[in-house]
mmCIF file of C-alpha atoms in Angstrom:
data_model
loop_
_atom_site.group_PDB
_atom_site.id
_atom_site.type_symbol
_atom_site.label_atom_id
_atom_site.label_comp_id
_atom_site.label_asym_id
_atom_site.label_seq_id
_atom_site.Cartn_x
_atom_site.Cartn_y
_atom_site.Cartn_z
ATOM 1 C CA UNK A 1 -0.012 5.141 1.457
ATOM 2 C CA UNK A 2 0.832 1.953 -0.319
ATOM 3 C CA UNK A 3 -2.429 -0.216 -1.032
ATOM 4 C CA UNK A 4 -1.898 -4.004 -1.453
ATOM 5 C CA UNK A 5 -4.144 -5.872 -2.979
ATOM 6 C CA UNK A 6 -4.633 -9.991 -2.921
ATOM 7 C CA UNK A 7 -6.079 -12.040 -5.629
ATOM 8 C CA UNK A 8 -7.819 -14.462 -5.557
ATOM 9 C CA UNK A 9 -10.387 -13.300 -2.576
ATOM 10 C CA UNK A 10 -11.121 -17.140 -1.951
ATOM 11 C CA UNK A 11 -8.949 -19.965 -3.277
ATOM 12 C CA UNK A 12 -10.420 -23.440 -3.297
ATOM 13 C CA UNK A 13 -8.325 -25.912 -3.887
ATOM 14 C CA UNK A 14 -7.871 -30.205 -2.577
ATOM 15 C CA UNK A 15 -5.060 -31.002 -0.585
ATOM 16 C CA UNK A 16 -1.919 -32.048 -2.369
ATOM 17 C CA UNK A 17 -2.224 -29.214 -4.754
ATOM 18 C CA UNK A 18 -0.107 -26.637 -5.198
ATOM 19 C CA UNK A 19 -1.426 -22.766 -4.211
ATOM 20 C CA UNK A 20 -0.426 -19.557 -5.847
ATOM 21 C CA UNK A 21 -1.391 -16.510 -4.064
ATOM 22 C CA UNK A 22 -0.828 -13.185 -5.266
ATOM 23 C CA UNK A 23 0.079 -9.434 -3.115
ATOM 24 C CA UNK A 24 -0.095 -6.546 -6.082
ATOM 25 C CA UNK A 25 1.320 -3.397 -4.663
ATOM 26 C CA UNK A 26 0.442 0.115 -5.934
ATOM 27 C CA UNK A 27 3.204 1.243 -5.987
ATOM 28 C CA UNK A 28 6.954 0.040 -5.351
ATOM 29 C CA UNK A 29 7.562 -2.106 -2.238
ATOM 30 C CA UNK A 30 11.180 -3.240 -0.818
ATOM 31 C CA UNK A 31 11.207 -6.440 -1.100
ATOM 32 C CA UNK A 32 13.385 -6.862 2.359
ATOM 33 C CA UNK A 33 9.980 -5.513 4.041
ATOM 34 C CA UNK A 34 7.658 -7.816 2.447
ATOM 35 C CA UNK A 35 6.021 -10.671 4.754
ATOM 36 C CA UNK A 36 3.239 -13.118 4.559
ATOM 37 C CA UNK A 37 1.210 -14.204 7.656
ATOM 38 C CA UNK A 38 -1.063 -16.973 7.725
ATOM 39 C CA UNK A 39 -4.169 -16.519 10.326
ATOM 40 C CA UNK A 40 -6.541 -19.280 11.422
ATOM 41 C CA UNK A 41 -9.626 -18.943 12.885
ATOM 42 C CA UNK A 42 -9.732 -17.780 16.431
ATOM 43 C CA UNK A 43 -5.673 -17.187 16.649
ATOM 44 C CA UNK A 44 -3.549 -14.692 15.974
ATOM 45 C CA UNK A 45 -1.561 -14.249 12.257
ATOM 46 C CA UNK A 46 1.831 -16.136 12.387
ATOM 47 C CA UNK A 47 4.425 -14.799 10.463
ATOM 48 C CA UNK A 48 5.063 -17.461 7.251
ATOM 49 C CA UNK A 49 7.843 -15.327 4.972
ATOM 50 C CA UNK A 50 10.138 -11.847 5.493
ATOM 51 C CA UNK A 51 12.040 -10.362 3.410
ATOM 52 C CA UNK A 52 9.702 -11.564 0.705
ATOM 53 C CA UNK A 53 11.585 -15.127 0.321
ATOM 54 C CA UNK A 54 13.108 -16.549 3.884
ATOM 55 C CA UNK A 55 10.594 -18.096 5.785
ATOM 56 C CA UNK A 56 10.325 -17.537 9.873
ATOM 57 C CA UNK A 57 11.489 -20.480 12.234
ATOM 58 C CA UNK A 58 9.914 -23.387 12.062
ATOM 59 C CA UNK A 59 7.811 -22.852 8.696
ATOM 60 C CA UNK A 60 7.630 -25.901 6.837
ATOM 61 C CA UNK A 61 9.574 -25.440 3.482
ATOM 62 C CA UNK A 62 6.680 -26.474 1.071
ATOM 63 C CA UNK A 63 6.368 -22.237 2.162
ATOM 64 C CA UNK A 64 8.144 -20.179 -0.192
ATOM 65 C CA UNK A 65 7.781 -16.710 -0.964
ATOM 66 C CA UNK A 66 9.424 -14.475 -4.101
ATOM 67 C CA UNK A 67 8.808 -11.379 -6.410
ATOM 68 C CA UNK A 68 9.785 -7.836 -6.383
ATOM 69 C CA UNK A 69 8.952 -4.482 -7.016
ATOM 70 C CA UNK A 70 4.943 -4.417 -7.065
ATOM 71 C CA UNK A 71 4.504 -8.426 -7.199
ATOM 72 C CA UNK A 72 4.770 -10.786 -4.792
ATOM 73 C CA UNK A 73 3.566 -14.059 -4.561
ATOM 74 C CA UNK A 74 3.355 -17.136 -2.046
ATOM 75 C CA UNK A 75 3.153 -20.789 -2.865
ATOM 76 C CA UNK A 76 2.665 -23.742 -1.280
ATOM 77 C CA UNK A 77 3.942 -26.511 -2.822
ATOM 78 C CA UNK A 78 1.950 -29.027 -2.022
ATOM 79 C CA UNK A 79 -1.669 -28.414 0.583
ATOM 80 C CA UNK A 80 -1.227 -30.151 3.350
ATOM 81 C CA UNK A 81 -4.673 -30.042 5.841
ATOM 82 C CA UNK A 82 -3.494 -27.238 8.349
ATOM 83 C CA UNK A 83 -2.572 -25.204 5.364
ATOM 84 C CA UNK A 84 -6.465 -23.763 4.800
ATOM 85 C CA UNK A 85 -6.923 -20.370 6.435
ATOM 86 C CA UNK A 86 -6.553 -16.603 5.520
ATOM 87 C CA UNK A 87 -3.426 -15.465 3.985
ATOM 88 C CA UNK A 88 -2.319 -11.838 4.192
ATOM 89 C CA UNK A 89 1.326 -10.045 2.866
ATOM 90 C CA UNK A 90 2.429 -6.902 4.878
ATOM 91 C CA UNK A 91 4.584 -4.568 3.502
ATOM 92 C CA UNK A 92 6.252 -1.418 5.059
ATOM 93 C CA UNK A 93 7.485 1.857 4.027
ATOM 94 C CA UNK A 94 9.030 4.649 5.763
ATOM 95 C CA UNK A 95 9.143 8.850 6.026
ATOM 96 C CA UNK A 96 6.281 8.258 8.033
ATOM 97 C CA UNK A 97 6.280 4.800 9.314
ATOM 98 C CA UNK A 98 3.854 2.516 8.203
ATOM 99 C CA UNK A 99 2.923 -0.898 8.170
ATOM 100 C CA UNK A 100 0.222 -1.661 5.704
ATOM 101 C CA UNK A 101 -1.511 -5.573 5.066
ATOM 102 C CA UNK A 102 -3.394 -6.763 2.163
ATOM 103 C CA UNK A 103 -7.152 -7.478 2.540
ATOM 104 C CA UNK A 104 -6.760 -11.437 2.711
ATOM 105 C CA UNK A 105 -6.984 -14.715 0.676
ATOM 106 C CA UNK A 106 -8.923 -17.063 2.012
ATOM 107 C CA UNK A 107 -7.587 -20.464 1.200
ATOM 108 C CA UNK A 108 -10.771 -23.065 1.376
ATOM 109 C CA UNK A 109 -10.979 -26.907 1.239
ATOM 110 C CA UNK A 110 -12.285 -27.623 -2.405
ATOM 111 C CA UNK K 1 10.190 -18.237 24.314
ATOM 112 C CA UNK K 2 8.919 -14.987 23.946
ATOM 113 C CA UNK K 3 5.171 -14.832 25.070
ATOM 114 C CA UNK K 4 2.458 -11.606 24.583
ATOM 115 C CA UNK K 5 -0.780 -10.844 26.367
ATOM 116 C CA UNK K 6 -3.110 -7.851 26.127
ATOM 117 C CA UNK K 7 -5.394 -6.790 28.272
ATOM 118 C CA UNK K 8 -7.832 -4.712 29.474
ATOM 119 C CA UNK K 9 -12.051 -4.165 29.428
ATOM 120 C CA UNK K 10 -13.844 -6.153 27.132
ATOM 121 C CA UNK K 11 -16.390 -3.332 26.678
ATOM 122 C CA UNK K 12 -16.249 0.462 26.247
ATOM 123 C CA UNK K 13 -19.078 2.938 25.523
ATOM 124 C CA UNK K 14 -18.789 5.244 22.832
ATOM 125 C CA UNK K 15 -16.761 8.115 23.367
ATOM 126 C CA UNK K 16 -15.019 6.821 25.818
ATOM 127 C CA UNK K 17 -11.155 5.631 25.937
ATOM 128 C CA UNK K 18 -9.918 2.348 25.235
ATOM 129 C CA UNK K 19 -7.060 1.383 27.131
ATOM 130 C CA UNK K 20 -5.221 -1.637 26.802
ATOM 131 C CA UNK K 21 -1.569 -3.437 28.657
ATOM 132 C CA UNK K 22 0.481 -5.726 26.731
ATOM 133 C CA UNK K 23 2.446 -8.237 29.129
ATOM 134 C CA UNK K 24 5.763 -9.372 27.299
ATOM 135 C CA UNK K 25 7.394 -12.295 28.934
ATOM 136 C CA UNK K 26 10.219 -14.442 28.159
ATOM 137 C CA UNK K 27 12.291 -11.632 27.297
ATOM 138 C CA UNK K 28 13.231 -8.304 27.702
ATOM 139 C CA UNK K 29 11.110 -5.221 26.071
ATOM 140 C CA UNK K 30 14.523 -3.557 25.451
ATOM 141 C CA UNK K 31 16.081 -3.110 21.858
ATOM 142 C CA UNK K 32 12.772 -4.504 20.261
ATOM 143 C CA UNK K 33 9.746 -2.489 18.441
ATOM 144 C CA UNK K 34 6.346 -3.421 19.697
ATOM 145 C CA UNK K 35 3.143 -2.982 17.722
ATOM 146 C CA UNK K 36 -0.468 -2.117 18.476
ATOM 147 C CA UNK K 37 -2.501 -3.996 15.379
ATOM 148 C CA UNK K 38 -6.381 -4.465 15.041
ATOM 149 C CA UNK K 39 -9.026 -6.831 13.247
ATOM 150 C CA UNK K 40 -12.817 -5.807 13.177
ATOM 151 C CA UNK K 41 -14.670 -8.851 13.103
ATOM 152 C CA UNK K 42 -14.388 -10.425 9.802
ATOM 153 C CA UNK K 43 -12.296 -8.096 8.223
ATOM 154 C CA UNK K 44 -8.511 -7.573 7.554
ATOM 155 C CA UNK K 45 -5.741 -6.151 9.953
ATOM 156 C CA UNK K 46 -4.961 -2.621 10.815
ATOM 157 C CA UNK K 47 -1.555 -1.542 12.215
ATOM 158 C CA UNK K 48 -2.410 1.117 14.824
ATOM 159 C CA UNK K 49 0.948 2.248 15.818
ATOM 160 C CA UNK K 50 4.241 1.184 17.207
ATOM 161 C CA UNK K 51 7.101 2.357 20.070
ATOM 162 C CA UNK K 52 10.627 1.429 20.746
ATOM 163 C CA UNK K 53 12.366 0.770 23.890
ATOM 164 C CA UNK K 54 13.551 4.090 24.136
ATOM 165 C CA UNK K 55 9.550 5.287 24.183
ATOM 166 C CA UNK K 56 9.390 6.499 20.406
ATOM 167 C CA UNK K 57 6.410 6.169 18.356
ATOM 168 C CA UNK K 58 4.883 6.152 15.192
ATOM 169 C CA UNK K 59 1.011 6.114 14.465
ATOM 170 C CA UNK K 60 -1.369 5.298 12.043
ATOM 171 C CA UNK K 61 -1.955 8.703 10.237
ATOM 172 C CA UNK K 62 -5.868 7.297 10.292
ATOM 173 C CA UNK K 63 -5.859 6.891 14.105
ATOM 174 C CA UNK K 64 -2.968 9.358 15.105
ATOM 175 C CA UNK K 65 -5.136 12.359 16.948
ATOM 176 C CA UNK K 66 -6.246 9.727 19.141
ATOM 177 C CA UNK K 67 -4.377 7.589 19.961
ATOM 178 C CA UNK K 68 -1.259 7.100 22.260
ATOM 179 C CA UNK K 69 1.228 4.184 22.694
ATOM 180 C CA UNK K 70 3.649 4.144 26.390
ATOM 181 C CA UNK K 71 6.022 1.800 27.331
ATOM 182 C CA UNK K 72 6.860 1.008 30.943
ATOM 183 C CA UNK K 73 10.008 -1.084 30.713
ATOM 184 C CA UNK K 74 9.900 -1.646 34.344
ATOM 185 C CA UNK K 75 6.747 -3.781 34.201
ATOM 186 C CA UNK K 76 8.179 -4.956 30.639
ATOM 187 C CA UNK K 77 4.866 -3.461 29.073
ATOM 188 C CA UNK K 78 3.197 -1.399 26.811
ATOM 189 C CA UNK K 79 0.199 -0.090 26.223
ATOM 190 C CA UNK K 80 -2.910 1.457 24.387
ATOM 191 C CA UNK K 81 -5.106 4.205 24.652
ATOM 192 C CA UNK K 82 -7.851 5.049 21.825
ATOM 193 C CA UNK K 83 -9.888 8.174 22.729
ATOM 194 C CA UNK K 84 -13.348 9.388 21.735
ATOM 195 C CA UNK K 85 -14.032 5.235 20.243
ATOM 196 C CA UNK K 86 -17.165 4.650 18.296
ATOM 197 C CA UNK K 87 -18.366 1.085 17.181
ATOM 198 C CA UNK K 88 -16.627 1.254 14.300
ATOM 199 C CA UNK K 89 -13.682 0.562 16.649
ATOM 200 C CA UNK K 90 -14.693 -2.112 17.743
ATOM 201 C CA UNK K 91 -12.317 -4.954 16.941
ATOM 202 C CA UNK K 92 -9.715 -7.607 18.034
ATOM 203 C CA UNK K 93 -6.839 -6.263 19.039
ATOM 204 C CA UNK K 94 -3.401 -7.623 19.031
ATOM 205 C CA UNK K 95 0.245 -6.671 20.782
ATOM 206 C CA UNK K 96 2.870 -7.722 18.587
ATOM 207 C CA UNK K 97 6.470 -7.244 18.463
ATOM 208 C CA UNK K 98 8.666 -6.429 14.913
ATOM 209 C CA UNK K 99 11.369 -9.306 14.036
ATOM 210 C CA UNK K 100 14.880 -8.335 14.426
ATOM 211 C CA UNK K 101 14.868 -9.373 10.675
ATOM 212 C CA UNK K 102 13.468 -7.119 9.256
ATOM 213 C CA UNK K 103 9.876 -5.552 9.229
ATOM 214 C CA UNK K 104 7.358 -7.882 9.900
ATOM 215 C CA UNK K 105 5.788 -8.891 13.229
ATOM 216 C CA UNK K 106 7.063 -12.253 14.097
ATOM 217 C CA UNK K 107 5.665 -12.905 17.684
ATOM 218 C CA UNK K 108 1.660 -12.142 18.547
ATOM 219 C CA UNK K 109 -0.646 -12.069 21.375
ATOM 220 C CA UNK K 110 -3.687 -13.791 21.391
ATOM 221 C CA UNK K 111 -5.822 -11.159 20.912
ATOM 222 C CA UNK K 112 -8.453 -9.435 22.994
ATOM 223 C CA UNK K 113 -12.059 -8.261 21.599
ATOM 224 C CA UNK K 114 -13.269 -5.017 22.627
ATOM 225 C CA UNK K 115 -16.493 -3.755 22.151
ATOM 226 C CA UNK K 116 -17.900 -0.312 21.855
ATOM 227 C CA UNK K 117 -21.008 -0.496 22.821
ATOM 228 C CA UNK K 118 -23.557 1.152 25.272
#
């Protein structure tokens, strides 16, 4: 099973500033099944990025989403107010089937 | 707009079986994959298991002795069971379906808690 891990646990940072969050996989992931979900409390995750770079409909573009292999990474360009919540990537891998997700960065209001 | 909702008891006592329905609306259940996925309090998610349109299914190797996914395409729902459930199964639980675009889970339910509890 493929364990991804997320660094920082908790990210604290003003809004305006720019986040880097990091998905470290243990062991090769394809990128095309690589997504990031963003969760806020009380609601259900909503799917930010697939494929490791395109973002879902109606994600604002200060999302992006790149790396490969065992490295991925989200940014936000620029933290607007609705951006703080838990962030989690996803990856999948077949022969069996399965979905794993990352343990979650939590992305706090400095 | 394509719209999810579990449901089912809100409490189950150990060893027992969870069951839970997931209503899809605003489309059809055909030609998509839909996903069982969990969150115990305070902690991460869990994907449980998944089935196609055609009734196929893939589990969890964790949870895989017990637990079964069914679609009913009639109804245009699936659904859960969990057997033999202890509290450490007790969670959120979300129905979610897996984009055309690859393999992520781009629409949600809201979630439902269940509780193991006597």
């Amino acid at each position: 099973e493929i364990v991804l891990t997320q660094s920082p646990g908790t990210l604290s940072l003003s809004p305006g500033e720019r986040a880097t969050l990091s998905c470290r996989a243990s062991q090769s992931v394809t990128s095309s099944y690589l997504g990031w979900y963003q969760q806020k409390p009380g609601q259900a995750p909503r799917l930010l990025i697939y494929g490791s770079s395109s973002r879902a409909t109606g994600v604002p573009d200060r999302f992006s989403g790149s790396g490969s292999g065992t490295d991925f990474t989200l940014t936000i360009s620029r933290l607007e107010p609705e951006d703080f919540a838990v962030y989690y990537c996803q990856q999948y891998a077949g022969s069996p089937p399965m979905y794993t997700f990352g343990q979650g960065t939590k992305l706090e209001i400095k | 707009q394509v719209q999810l909702q579990e449901s089912g008891p809100g409490l189950v006592k150990p060893s027992e079986t969870l069951s839970l329905t997931c209503t899809v609306s605003g489309g059809s259940i055909t030609s998509y994959y839909w996903s069982w996925i969990r969150q115990p309090p305070g902690k991460g998610l869990e994907w449980i298991g998944y089935i196609d349109y055609n009734g196929a299914t893939s589990y969890n190797p964790s949870l895989k002795s017990r637990v079964t996914i069914s679609v009913d395409t009639s109804k245009n729902e699936f659904s859960l069971k969990l057997t033999s459930v202890t509290a450490a199964d007790t969670a959120v639980f979300y129905c979610a379906r897996r984009s055309p675009m690859g393999q992520n889970f781009d629409y949600w339910g809201q979630g439902t808690l269940v509780t193991v509890s006597s």
